[in-house]
CSV table of C-alpha atoms and ligand atoms in Angstrom, one decimal:
chain,number,residue,atom,x,y,z
D,1,MET,CA,124.7,81.1,50.6
D,2,ALA,CA,120.9,81.2,51.0
D,3,MET,CA,119.2,84.2,49.4
D,4,GLU,CA,118.0,85.5,52.8
D,5,SER,CA,121.6,85.4,54.1
D,6,VAL,CA,122.9,87.2,51.0
D,7,ARG,CA,120.4,90.0,51.5
D,8,GLN,CA,121.4,90.3,55.1
D,9,PHE,CA,125.0,90.3,54.2
D,10,SER,CA,124.5,93.0,51.5
D,11,ALA,CA,122.7,95.1,54.0
D,12,ILE,CA,125.5,94.8,56.4
D,13,LEU,CA,128.0,95.7,53.8
D,14,ALA,CA,126.0,98.8,53.1
D,15,THR,CA,126.4,99.9,56.7
D,16,GLY,CA,130.2,99.4,56.4
D,17,ALA,CA,130.2,96.7,59.0
D,18,ILE,CA,132.6,94.0,57.6
D,19,LEU,CA,135.5,91.9,58.7
D,20,GLY,CA,134.6,91.8,62.3
D,21,GLN,CA,133.4,95.4,62.6
D,22,PRO,CA,129.8,95.3,63.8
D,23,PRO,CA,127.2,97.3,61.9
D,24,ARG,CA,126.0,100.7,63.1
D,25,ALA,CA,122.4,101.0,64.1
D,26,LYS,CA,120.8,103.8,62.2
D,27,PRO,CA,119.4,106.7,64.3
D,28,VAL,CA,115.7,107.4,63.8
D,29,GLN,CA,113.8,110.6,64.2
D,30,LYS,CA,113.5,111.6,67.9
D,31,ASN,CA,110.0,111.6,69.4
D,32,CYS,CA,108.9,114.3,71.8
D,33,SER,CA,108.1,112.0,74.7
D,34,HIS,CA,109.7,113.0,78.0
D,35,LEU,CA,110.2,109.4,79.1
D,36,THR,CA,112.5,108.0,76.4
D,37,ALA,CA,115.8,106.2,77.3
D,38,SER,CA,117.9,109.0,75.8
D,39,ARG,CA,116.3,111.7,78.0
D,40,LEU,CA,116.0,109.6,81.2
D,41,ILE,CA,119.6,108.2,81.1
D,42,LYS,CA,121.0,111.7,80.2
D,43,LEU,CA,119.3,113.0,83.3
D,44,VAL,CA,120.8,110.2,85.5
D,45,THR,CA,124.3,110.5,84.1
D,46,ASP,CA,124.2,114.3,84.6
D,47,CYS,CA,123.2,113.7,88.2
D,48,LEU,CA,126.0,111.1,88.7
D,49,ASP,CA,128.5,113.6,87.2
D,50,GLU,CA,127.6,116.0,90.1
D,51,ILE,CA,129.0,113.7,92.7
D,52,PRO,CA,132.2,115.3,94.1
D,53,ASP,CA,135.5,113.5,93.5
D,54,HIS,CA,136.8,112.2,96.8
D,55,ARG,CA,140.2,111.0,95.4
D,56,PRO,CA,143.4,112.6,96.6
D,57,ASN,CA,144.3,115.3,94.0
D,58,GLN,CA,141.2,114.0,92.2
D,59,CYS,CA,143.5,111.9,89.9
D,60,LYS,CA,143.6,114.6,87.3
D,61,ASN,CA,145.1,112.3,84.6
D,62,GLY,CA,143.2,109.2,85.7
D,63,ILE,CA,139.8,108.0,84.8
D,64,PRO,CA,137.2,110.8,85.2
D,65,PHE,CA,135.4,110.3,88.5
D,66,GLY,CA,131.9,110.3,86.9
D,67,ASN,CA,133.0,107.3,84.8
D,68,PHE,CA,132.9,105.1,87.9
D,69,THR,CA,129.3,105.6,88.9
D,70,LYS,CA,128.2,105.9,85.2
D,71,SER,CA,129.8,102.5,84.4
D,72,ALA,CA,128.2,100.9,87.5
D,73,PHE,CA,124.8,102.3,86.5
D,74,ALA,CA,125.4,101.0,83.0
D,75,MET,CA,126.1,97.6,84.4
D,76,MET,CA,122.7,97.6,86.1
D,77,GLN,CA,120.9,99.1,83.2
D,78,VAL,CA,122.1,96.5,80.7
D,79,LYS,CA,121.4,93.8,83.4
D,80,MET,CA,124.9,92.4,83.7
D,81,PRO,CA,124.7,89.4,86.1
D,82,SER,CA,128.0,90.2,87.9
D,83,MET,CA,130.7,92.8,88.1
D,84,LEU,CA,133.2,90.1,87.0
D,85,ARG,CA,131.2,89.6,83.8
D,86,PHE,CA,131.1,93.3,83.2
D,87,ASP,CA,134.8,93.6,83.8
D,88,SER,CA,135.8,90.6,81.6
D,89,GLU,CA,134.6,92.5,78.5
D,90,ARG,CA,135.7,95.9,79.6
D,91,ALA,CA,138.3,96.4,76.9
D,92,ASP,CA,136.0,95.2,74.1
D,93,PRO,CA,135.8,98.0,71.5
D,94,VAL,CA,132.1,97.6,71.0
D,95,ARG,CA,131.4,97.7,74.7
D,96,VAL,CA,133.7,100.7,75.1
D,97,HIS,CA,132.0,102.5,72.2
D,98,ASN,CA,128.5,101.9,73.5
D,99,LEU,CA,129.3,102.9,77.1
D,100,GLU,CA,130.5,106.2,75.8
D,101,THR,CA,127.6,106.9,73.4
D,102,LEU,CA,124.8,105.6,75.6
D,103,PHE,CA,126.0,106.2,79.1
D,104,ASP,CA,128.4,109.1,78.6
D,105,VAL,CA,131.4,107.2,80.0
D,106,ILE,CA,134.0,109.8,78.9
D,107,ASP,CA,136.5,108.7,76.3
D,108,GLY,CA,135.3,105.1,76.9
D,109,ARG,CA,137.6,104.9,79.9
D,110,VAL,CA,135.8,102.1,81.9
D,111,PRO,CA,137.3,101.3,85.3
D,112,CYS,CA,138.3,97.8,86.2
D,113,ASP,CA,136.1,96.0,88.7
D,114,THR,CA,138.6,96.4,91.6
D,115,ARG,CA,139.0,100.2,91.0
D,116,MET,CA,135.3,100.6,90.6
D,117,ARG,CA,134.7,99.0,94.0
D,118,GLU,CA,137.4,101.0,95.7
D,119,VAL,CA,136.3,104.4,94.3
D,120,MET,CA,132.5,103.8,94.8
D,121,ASP,CA,132.9,102.5,98.4
D,122,PRO,CA,133.3,105.9,100.2
D,123,VAL,CA,130.7,107.7,98.1
D,124,SER,CA,127.8,108.8,100.4
D,125,PRO,CA,124.7,107.0,99.3
D,126,HIS,CA,122.6,110.2,99.5
D,127,TRP,CA,124.3,111.3,96.2
D,128,LEU,CA,122.6,108.4,94.4
D,129,GLN,CA,119.2,109.3,95.8
D,130,LYS,CA,119.2,112.6,93.9
D,131,SER,CA,118.6,111.0,90.5
D,132,PHE,CA,115.2,109.7,91.8
D,133,LYS,CA,114.0,113.2,92.6
D,134,LYS,CA,115.0,114.4,89.2
D,135,LEU,CA,113.4,111.5,87.4
D,136,PHE,CA,110.2,112.0,89.4
D,137,ALA,CA,110.1,115.7,88.4
D,138,ARG,CA,110.4,114.6,84.8
D,139,VAL,CA,107.3,112.3,85.2
D,140,GLN,CA,105.4,115.1,86.8
D,141,ARG,CA,106.2,117.5,83.9
D,142,SER,CA,105.4,114.8,81.3
D,143,GLY,CA,101.8,114.6,82.5
D,144,TYR,CA,102.1,110.8,82.9
D,145,LEU,CA,101.7,111.1,86.7
D,146,GLN,CA,98.1,111.9,86.2
D,147,LYS,CA,97.5,108.3,85.4
D,148,PHE,CA,98.3,107.5,89.0
D,149,GLU,CA,95.8,110.0,90.6
D,150,PHE,CA,93.6,108.1,93.1
D,151,PRO,CA,90.6,110.1,94.4
D,152,ILE,CA,88.8,108.8,97.5
D,153,GLY,CA,85.8,110.7,98.9
D,154,ARG,CA,86.8,114.3,99.2
D,155,LEU,CA,90.5,113.6,98.5
D,156,LYS,CA,91.5,114.8,95.1
D,157,ASN,CA,94.9,114.7,93.3
D,158,HIS,CA,96.2,112.2,95.8
D,159,TYR,CA,98.6,109.3,95.0
D,160,LEU,CA,99.1,106.0,96.7
D,161,LEU,CA,102.6,105.4,98.0
D,162,ALA,CA,103.3,101.8,99.0
D,163,ILE,CA,106.3,101.2,101.3
D,164,ASP,CA,107.9,98.1,102.7
D,165,GLY,CA,111.3,96.7,103.7
D,166,THR,CA,113.2,93.9,102.0
D,167,GLN,CA,116.5,92.1,102.7
D,168,THR,CA,119.2,92.8,100.1
D,169,PHE,CA,122.2,91.1,101.7
D,170,PHE,CA,123.0,88.4,104.2
D,171,SER,CA,126.3,86.8,105.1
D,172,GLY,CA,128.1,84.9,107.9
D,173,LYS,CA,131.4,86.3,106.7
D,174,LEU,CA,131.4,89.5,104.7
D,175,SER,CA,130.6,92.8,106.5
D,176,CYS,CA,131.0,96.5,106.1
D,177,ASP,CA,130.4,99.7,108.2
D,178,ASP,CA,126.8,99.8,106.9
D,179,CYS,CA,126.1,96.2,108.0
D,180,CYS,CA,123.6,95.4,110.7
D,181,THR,CA,124.6,92.4,112.8
D,182,LYS,CA,122.6,89.4,114.0
D,183,ASN,CA,123.8,87.5,117.0
D,184,GLN,CA,126.6,90.0,117.6
D,185,GLY,CA,129.7,88.3,119.1
D,186,LYS,CA,127.9,85.0,119.5
D,187,ALA,CA,127.7,81.8,117.6
D,188,GLY,CA,125.8,82.2,114.3
D,189,GLU,CA,126.9,85.9,114.0
D,190,ALA,CA,125.8,87.2,110.6
D,191,PHE,CA,125.6,90.5,108.7
D,192,TYR,CA,122.8,91.9,106.7
D,193,HIS,CA,121.4,94.9,104.7
D,194,GLN,CA,117.8,95.7,104.2
D,195,LEU,CA,116.2,98.3,102.0
D,196,MET,CA,113.1,100.4,102.6
D,197,GLY,CA,111.6,100.4,99.1
D,198,ASP,CA,108.6,102.4,98.0
D,199,CYS,CA,106.6,103.2,94.9
D,200,ILE,CA,103.7,105.2,93.6
D,201,VAL,CA,101.1,102.7,92.7
D,202,HIS,CA,97.6,102.5,91.1
D,203,PRO,CA,95.2,99.6,90.9
D,204,ASP,CA,94.9,100.0,87.1
D,205,GLN,CA,98.6,100.5,86.4
D,206,LYS,CA,101.2,97.7,85.9
D,207,VAL,CA,103.9,100.2,86.1
D,208,VAL,CA,105.2,101.5,89.5
D,209,ILE,CA,107.2,104.6,90.2
D,210,PRO,CA,109.8,104.3,93.0
D,211,LEU,CA,110.8,107.4,94.9
D,212,ALA,CA,114.3,107.3,96.4
D,213,PRO,CA,114.7,104.2,98.6
D,214,GLU,CA,116.1,104.3,102.1
D,215,ALA,CA,118.8,101.8,103.1
D,216,ILE,CA,118.1,100.1,106.5
D,217,VAL,CA,121.7,100.0,107.5
D,218,ARG,CA,123.8,101.0,110.5
D,219,GLN,CA,123.8,104.8,110.8
D,220,ASP,CA,127.0,106.8,111.2
D,221,GLY,CA,128.3,106.8,114.7
D,222,CYS,CA,125.5,104.4,115.9
D,223,THR,CA,126.4,101.1,117.7
D,224,LYS,CA,122.9,99.7,117.4
D,225,ASN,CA,121.3,98.0,114.4
D,226,ASP,CA,119.0,100.0,112.3
D,227,SER,CA,115.4,98.9,112.0
D,228,GLU,CA,112.4,99.4,109.7
D,229,LYS,CA,110.7,101.6,112.3
D,230,SER,CA,113.8,103.9,112.4
D,231,ALA,CA,114.2,103.8,108.7
D,232,ILE,CA,110.7,104.9,108.0
D,233,LYS,CA,111.2,108.1,110.0
D,234,ARG,CA,114.1,109.0,107.8
D,235,PHE,CA,112.3,107.9,104.7
D,236,LEU,CA,109.1,109.9,105.3
D,237,ALA,CA,111.2,113.0,106.2
D,238,ASN,CA,113.1,112.7,102.9
D,239,VAL,CA,109.9,112.3,100.9
D,240,LYS,CA,108.5,115.4,102.5
D,241,LYS,CA,111.7,117.3,101.9
D,242,ASP,CA,112.0,116.2,98.2
D,243,HIS,CA,108.3,116.4,97.4
D,244,PRO,CA,106.7,119.0,99.8
D,245,TYR,CA,103.5,119.4,97.7
D,246,LEU,CA,102.9,115.8,96.8
D,247,LYS,CA,99.5,114.6,98.2
D,248,LEU,CA,100.0,111.1,99.5
D,249,ILE,CA,98.0,108.2,100.9
D,250,ILE,CA,100.6,105.9,102.5
D,251,LEU,CA,100.1,102.2,102.2
D,252,LEU,CA,101.9,100.0,104.8
D,253,ASP,CA,101.7,96.5,106.3
D,254,GLY,CA,100.6,95.6,109.8
D,255,LEU,CA,104.0,96.3,111.3
D,256,TYR,CA,103.3,100.1,111.0
D,257,ALA,CA,99.7,100.2,112.3
D,258,ASP,CA,100.8,101.9,115.5
D,259,GLY,CA,100.3,105.3,117.1
D,260,PRO,CA,103.8,106.8,116.4
D,261,THR,CA,103.8,105.9,112.7
D,262,ILE,CA,100.2,107.1,112.2
D,263,ARG,CA,100.9,110.4,114.0
D,264,LEU,CA,104.1,110.9,111.9
D,265,ILE,CA,102.2,110.4,108.7
D,266,LYS,CA,99.5,112.8,109.7
D,267,SER,CA,102.1,115.4,110.8
D,268,TYR,CA,103.2,115.6,107.2
D,269,GLY,CA,99.6,116.2,106.0
D,270,TRP,CA,99.3,112.8,104.4
D,271,HIS,CA,96.7,110.0,104.8
D,272,TYR,CA,97.2,106.3,105.3
D,273,ILE,CA,95.7,102.9,104.7
D,274,ILE,CA,97.5,100.3,106.8
D,275,ILE,CA,96.9,96.6,107.2
D,276,ALA,CA,95.6,95.4,110.6
D,277,LYS,CA,96.2,91.8,111.4
D,278,ASP,CA,94.4,89.6,113.9
D,279,GLY,CA,97.6,88.6,115.7
D,280,ASN,CA,99.0,92.1,116.1
D,281,HIS,CA,95.8,94.1,116.6
D,282,GLY,CA,93.7,92.0,119.0
D,283,PRO,CA,92.3,95.0,120.9
D,284,LEU,CA,91.2,96.7,117.6
D,285,ILE,CA,89.4,93.5,116.5
D,286,GLU,CA,87.8,93.2,119.9
D,287,ALA,CA,86.7,96.9,119.7
D,288,MET,CA,85.1,96.2,116.3
D,289,ASP,CA,83.4,93.1,117.6
D,290,GLU,CA,82.0,95.1,120.6
D,291,LEU,CA,80.7,97.8,118.3
D,292,ASP,CA,79.2,95.1,116.1
D,293,LYS,CA,77.2,93.8,119.1
D,294,GLN,CA,76.0,97.3,119.7
D,295,GLU,CA,74.9,97.5,116.0
D,296,LYS,CA,77.3,100.4,115.4
D,297,VAL,CA,79.1,98.6,112.6
D,298,ALA,CA,77.9,99.0,109.1
D,299,ARG,CA,77.8,96.2,106.5
D,300,PHE,CA,77.6,96.1,102.8
D,301,VAL,CA,77.6,93.2,100.4
D,302,LYS,CA,78.1,93.5,96.7
D,303,THR,CA,78.4,90.8,93.9
D,304,ASP,CA,80.4,91.6,90.9
D,305,PRO,CA,77.9,91.0,88.0
D,306,GLU,CA,80.6,90.0,85.6
D,307,THR,CA,82.8,87.8,87.7
D,308,GLY,CA,80.4,86.5,90.2
D,309,VAL,CA,82.9,87.4,93.0
D,310,LYS,CA,81.2,88.3,96.2
D,311,HIS,CA,82.5,91.3,98.2
D,312,TRP,CA,81.5,91.7,101.8
D,313,TYR,CA,82.4,94.8,103.8
D,314,ARG,CA,82.2,95.7,107.5
D,315,PHE,CA,83.2,99.1,108.7
D,316,ALA,CA,83.2,101.6,111.6
D,317,ASN,CA,84.7,105.0,112.2
D,318,ASP,CA,86.5,106.5,115.2
D,319,VAL,CA,87.6,103.2,116.8
D,320,PRO,CA,90.4,103.3,119.4
D,321,LEU,CA,93.6,101.9,117.8
D,322,ASN,CA,94.8,100.0,120.9
D,323,LYS,CA,94.9,100.3,124.6
D,324,SER,CA,98.2,102.2,124.7
D,325,ASN,CA,96.8,104.8,122.2
D,326,PRO,CA,93.1,105.1,123.3
D,327,ASP,CA,93.0,108.7,121.9
D,328,GLU,CA,94.3,107.6,118.5
D,329,LYS,CA,91.0,106.9,116.7
D,330,VAL,CA,91.1,105.1,113.4
D,331,ASN,CA,88.5,104.1,110.8
D,332,VAL,CA,88.3,100.4,110.2
D,333,LEU,CA,87.4,98.5,107.1
D,334,ASP,CA,87.1,94.7,107.0
D,335,PHE,CA,86.8,93.1,103.7
D,336,VAL,CA,86.1,89.5,102.6
D,337,GLU,CA,86.1,88.3,99.0
D,338,THR,CA,84.6,85.0,98.2
D,339,ASP,CA,85.6,83.8,94.7
D,340,LYS,CA,83.7,81.5,92.4
D,341,LYS,CA,85.4,78.4,93.9
D,342,GLY,CA,84.0,79.4,97.3
D,343,ASP,CA,87.5,80.3,98.7
D,344,ARG,CA,87.4,83.3,101.1
D,345,HIS,CA,90.1,86.0,101.2
D,346,THR,CA,90.1,88.4,104.1
D,347,TRP,CA,91.7,91.8,104.6
D,348,SER,CA,91.4,94.4,107.4
D,349,TRP,CA,92.7,98.0,107.2
D,350,VAL,CA,92.9,101.0,109.4
D,351,THR,CA,92.7,104.5,107.8
D,352,ASP,CA,92.1,108.1,108.6
D,353,ILE,CA,89.9,108.5,105.5
D,354,PRO,CA,86.2,108.4,106.5
D,355,VAL,CA,84.8,105.0,105.7
D,356,THR,CA,81.3,105.2,104.1
D,357,GLU,CA,79.4,103.2,101.5
D,358,LYS,CA,80.7,105.6,98.9
D,359,THR,CA,84.4,105.1,99.9
D,360,ILE,CA,84.7,101.4,100.8
D,361,GLU,CA,85.4,100.2,97.2
D,362,ALA,CA,88.1,102.8,96.6
D,363,LEU,CA,89.6,102.1,100.0
D,364,MET,CA,89.6,98.4,99.4
D,365,LYS,CA,91.3,98.8,96.0
D,366,GLY,CA,93.8,101.3,97.4
D,367,GLY,CA,94.6,99.0,100.3
D,368,ARG,CA,95.1,95.9,98.2
D,369,CYS,CA,97.4,98.0,95.9
D,370,ARG,CA,100.1,97.7,98.7
D,371,TRP,CA,100.8,94.3,97.1
D,372,HIS,CA,102.5,96.1,94.2
D,373,ILE,CA,105.5,96.9,96.3
D,374,GLU,CA,106.1,93.2,96.9
D,375,ASN,CA,104.9,91.8,93.5
D,376,GLN,CA,105.7,94.4,90.9
D,377,THR,CA,108.7,95.8,92.7
D,378,PHE,CA,110.6,93.5,95.0
D,379,ASN,CA,109.8,90.3,93.0
D,380,THR,CA,110.8,92.1,89.8
D,381,LEU,CA,114.0,93.4,91.3
D,382,ASN,CA,115.0,89.9,92.5
D,383,LYS,CA,113.7,87.7,89.7
D,384,GLN,CA,113.7,89.6,86.5
D,385,ASP,CA,117.4,90.1,85.9
D,386,TYR,CA,117.9,93.1,88.2
D,387,HIS,CA,119.7,90.9,90.7
D,388,LEU,CA,118.9,93.1,93.8
D,389,GLU,CA,120.1,90.4,96.2
D,390,HIS,CA,123.2,89.6,94.2
D,391,ASN,CA,126.5,90.7,95.7
D,392,TYR,CA,128.2,92.8,93.1
D,393,GLY,CA,130.7,93.8,95.7
D,394,HIS,CA,130.4,94.7,99.4
D,395,GLY,CA,133.2,97.1,100.2
D,396,LYS,CA,134.1,98.5,103.7
D,397,GLN,CA,131.8,101.5,103.7
D,398,HIS,CA,128.9,102.1,101.4
D,399,LEU,CA,129.6,100.1,98.2
D,400,ALA,CA,126.8,97.5,98.8
D,401,THR,CA,124.3,100.3,99.6
D,402,ASN,CA,125.3,102.3,96.5
D,403,LEU,CA,125.0,99.4,94.2
D,404,ALA,CA,121.6,98.5,95.6
D,405,TYR,CA,120.5,102.1,94.9
D,406,LEU,CA,121.8,102.0,91.3
D,407,THR,CA,119.9,98.7,90.8
D,408,VAL,CA,116.6,100.4,91.9
D,409,LEU,CA,117.5,103.4,89.7
D,410,ALA,CA,117.8,101.2,86.6
D,411,PHE,CA,114.5,99.6,87.5
D,412,LEU,CA,112.9,103.1,87.7
D,413,VAL,CA,114.3,104.1,84.3
D,414,ASP,CA,112.8,100.9,82.8
D,415,GLN,CA,109.4,101.5,84.5
D,416,LEU,CA,109.3,105.1,83.2
D,417,GLN,CA,110.1,103.9,79.7
D,418,GLN,CA,107.3,101.3,79.9
D,419,LEU,CA,105.0,104.2,81.0
D,420,GLY,CA,105.9,106.8,78.4
D,421,SER,CA,108.4,105.7,75.8
D,422,PRO,CA,106.7,104.7,72.4
D,423,GLU,CA,110.0,103.1,71.2
D,424,PHE,CA,110.3,101.0,74.3
D,425,GLN,CA,106.7,100.0,74.3
D,426,LYS,CA,106.9,99.1,70.6
D,427,ALA,CA,110.0,96.9,71.1
D,428,LEU,CA,108.4,95.2,74.1
D,429,LYS,CA,105.2,94.5,72.3
D,430,GLU,CA,106.5,93.6,68.9
D,431,ARG,CA,109.7,91.7,69.8
D,432,THR,CA,109.0,90.0,73.1
D,433,ARG,CA,105.2,90.0,73.4
D,434,GLY,CA,105.5,92.0,76.6
D,435,VAL,CA,108.0,89.7,78.3
D,436,MET,CA,110.5,92.1,79.9
D,437,THR,CA,113.3,89.6,80.5
D,438,HIS,CA,113.3,88.6,76.8
D,439,LEU,CA,113.7,92.3,76.0
D,440,TRP,CA,116.6,92.5,78.3
D,441,GLU,CA,118.3,89.5,76.6
D,442,LEU,CA,117.7,91.1,73.2
D,443,MET,CA,119.1,94.4,74.3
D,444,LYS,CA,122.1,92.8,75.9
D,445,GLY,CA,122.9,91.0,72.6
D,446,TYR,CA,122.7,94.2,70.6
D,447,PHE,CA,124.7,96.1,73.2
D,448,GLN,CA,127.5,93.5,73.0
D,449,THR,CA,127.7,93.2,69.2
D,450,TRP,CA,126.6,96.5,67.6
D,451,LEU,CA,128.2,99.9,67.6
D,452,ILE,CA,125.2,101.9,68.8
D,453,ILE,CA,125.2,105.6,68.2
D,454,SER,CA,122.0,106.6,70.1
D,455,TRP,CA,119.2,105.1,72.2
D,456,GLU,CA,116.8,105.9,69.3
D,457,GLY,CA,119.0,103.9,66.9
D,458,PHE,CA,119.2,101.1,69.5
D,459,PHE,CA,115.5,100.7,69.7
D,460,ASP,CA,115.1,101.2,66.0
D,461,ALA,CA,117.4,98.2,65.3
D,462,ILE,CA,115.5,96.0,67.8
D,463,ILE,CA,112.1,97.0,66.4
D,464,ASN,CA,113.2,96.4,62.8
D,465,ARG,CA,114.9,93.1,63.6
D,466,ALA,CA,118.3,94.3,62.3
D,467,VAL,CA,120.6,91.4,61.8
D,468,ALA,CA,124.2,91.7,62.7
D,469,GLY,CA,125.9,89.5,60.2
D,470,VAL,CA,126.8,86.1,58.9
D,471,VAL,CA,129.5,84.1,60.6
D,472,PRO,CA,132.0,82.9,57.9
D,473,TYR,CA,132.6,79.1,57.8
D,474,ASP,CA,135.1,77.3,55.6
D,475,SER,CA,134.1,73.7,55.2
D,476,SER,CA,137.1,72.7,52.9
S,501,ZN,ZN1,127.6,95.6,104.8
């Protein structure tokens, strides 16, 4: 046996992990950050425990009700690629131990995949939205939210909230009560779910902070499909109810640059920066061109001295939004960026924030930040092991919606750790050079092989490159 292996084996013996028993990761001293895994996940599992048991007689001797949602949340948090995979190792003693210590799955009683789907299906999705509010309150109290403040002109203590819809499910066969239907009763009939996602963003922050998403699904008692335009009304109302004092600047794409949406945002006391596209906002572009002819449009050009990138601005205030909303006046900012290769990139936004030479740069940066909902959020949820579009199970009522919410919830917990957990940041930097998917792989490996007592010990083992053991091999 090589000397290095001997040392590793001796260390394993010292932990009492021999003959197939995995070693125990040592707990380390807790730090006082508010955004560590132990605190965030405790908060989530406490919220999941508050969901009322809908089972007949509440199955008093059966699996505790909270174990169903906590196991499903754990499945998302450890990035299991499928419910079948999660189920296949359900009885594994290491897995059972870790689900109990890390996710408060009581007595390690993990439900099978079939029971998990059955029990989670009728749970109203609004119960799963509650964890988002609690986690956001934790971010506020921790002081980390201040990093996301985005002042523009006279607006202080405001935050950018990017919102957009994304498809999470599409099938020609499977459907549930929540499904919207395409080509109903005709050839090519198909079923789909969408999700209205959102997040607090900042141009200088890689991290995003999702508030509770809103499923774009058929509503109770409704025969018509749901739509993004209907969902955003529910979504904004919920944000106002959950965060009545939060000062927001809403970032949206061109679909929402209309009178009703703008009036709704203003009615809540918020502001907006919304994309205006040539194709959808012809009258607005024409109005800007007309004002330009009358020399009522201001221009400003600036070249970045470091990058050589040229920024060209054109703006006007109090422009009619469109012919059907002549009294709805918006402020318009056109922006063209010419990079060093000479390629031109063009944006146009409408906003209620006064556009002046002092505000154009902040408005441009804020407006471009809408991209974070597509790039840092939806792309991450689909391509970095969160499997948002994967069908973990569809159910007959709300299962698919509930699993989608739990996926976003796991993403939020990870984002908050990246923002304010020294142990997470250290593991990410020192073990995987900042590559998140590599950290997930590493964590999954430890989760499946080590008896982990605490989240602190979990990260300590990863950071200190703890080695699990030596596989015996008899060559005789
Ligand atoms: Zn469905």
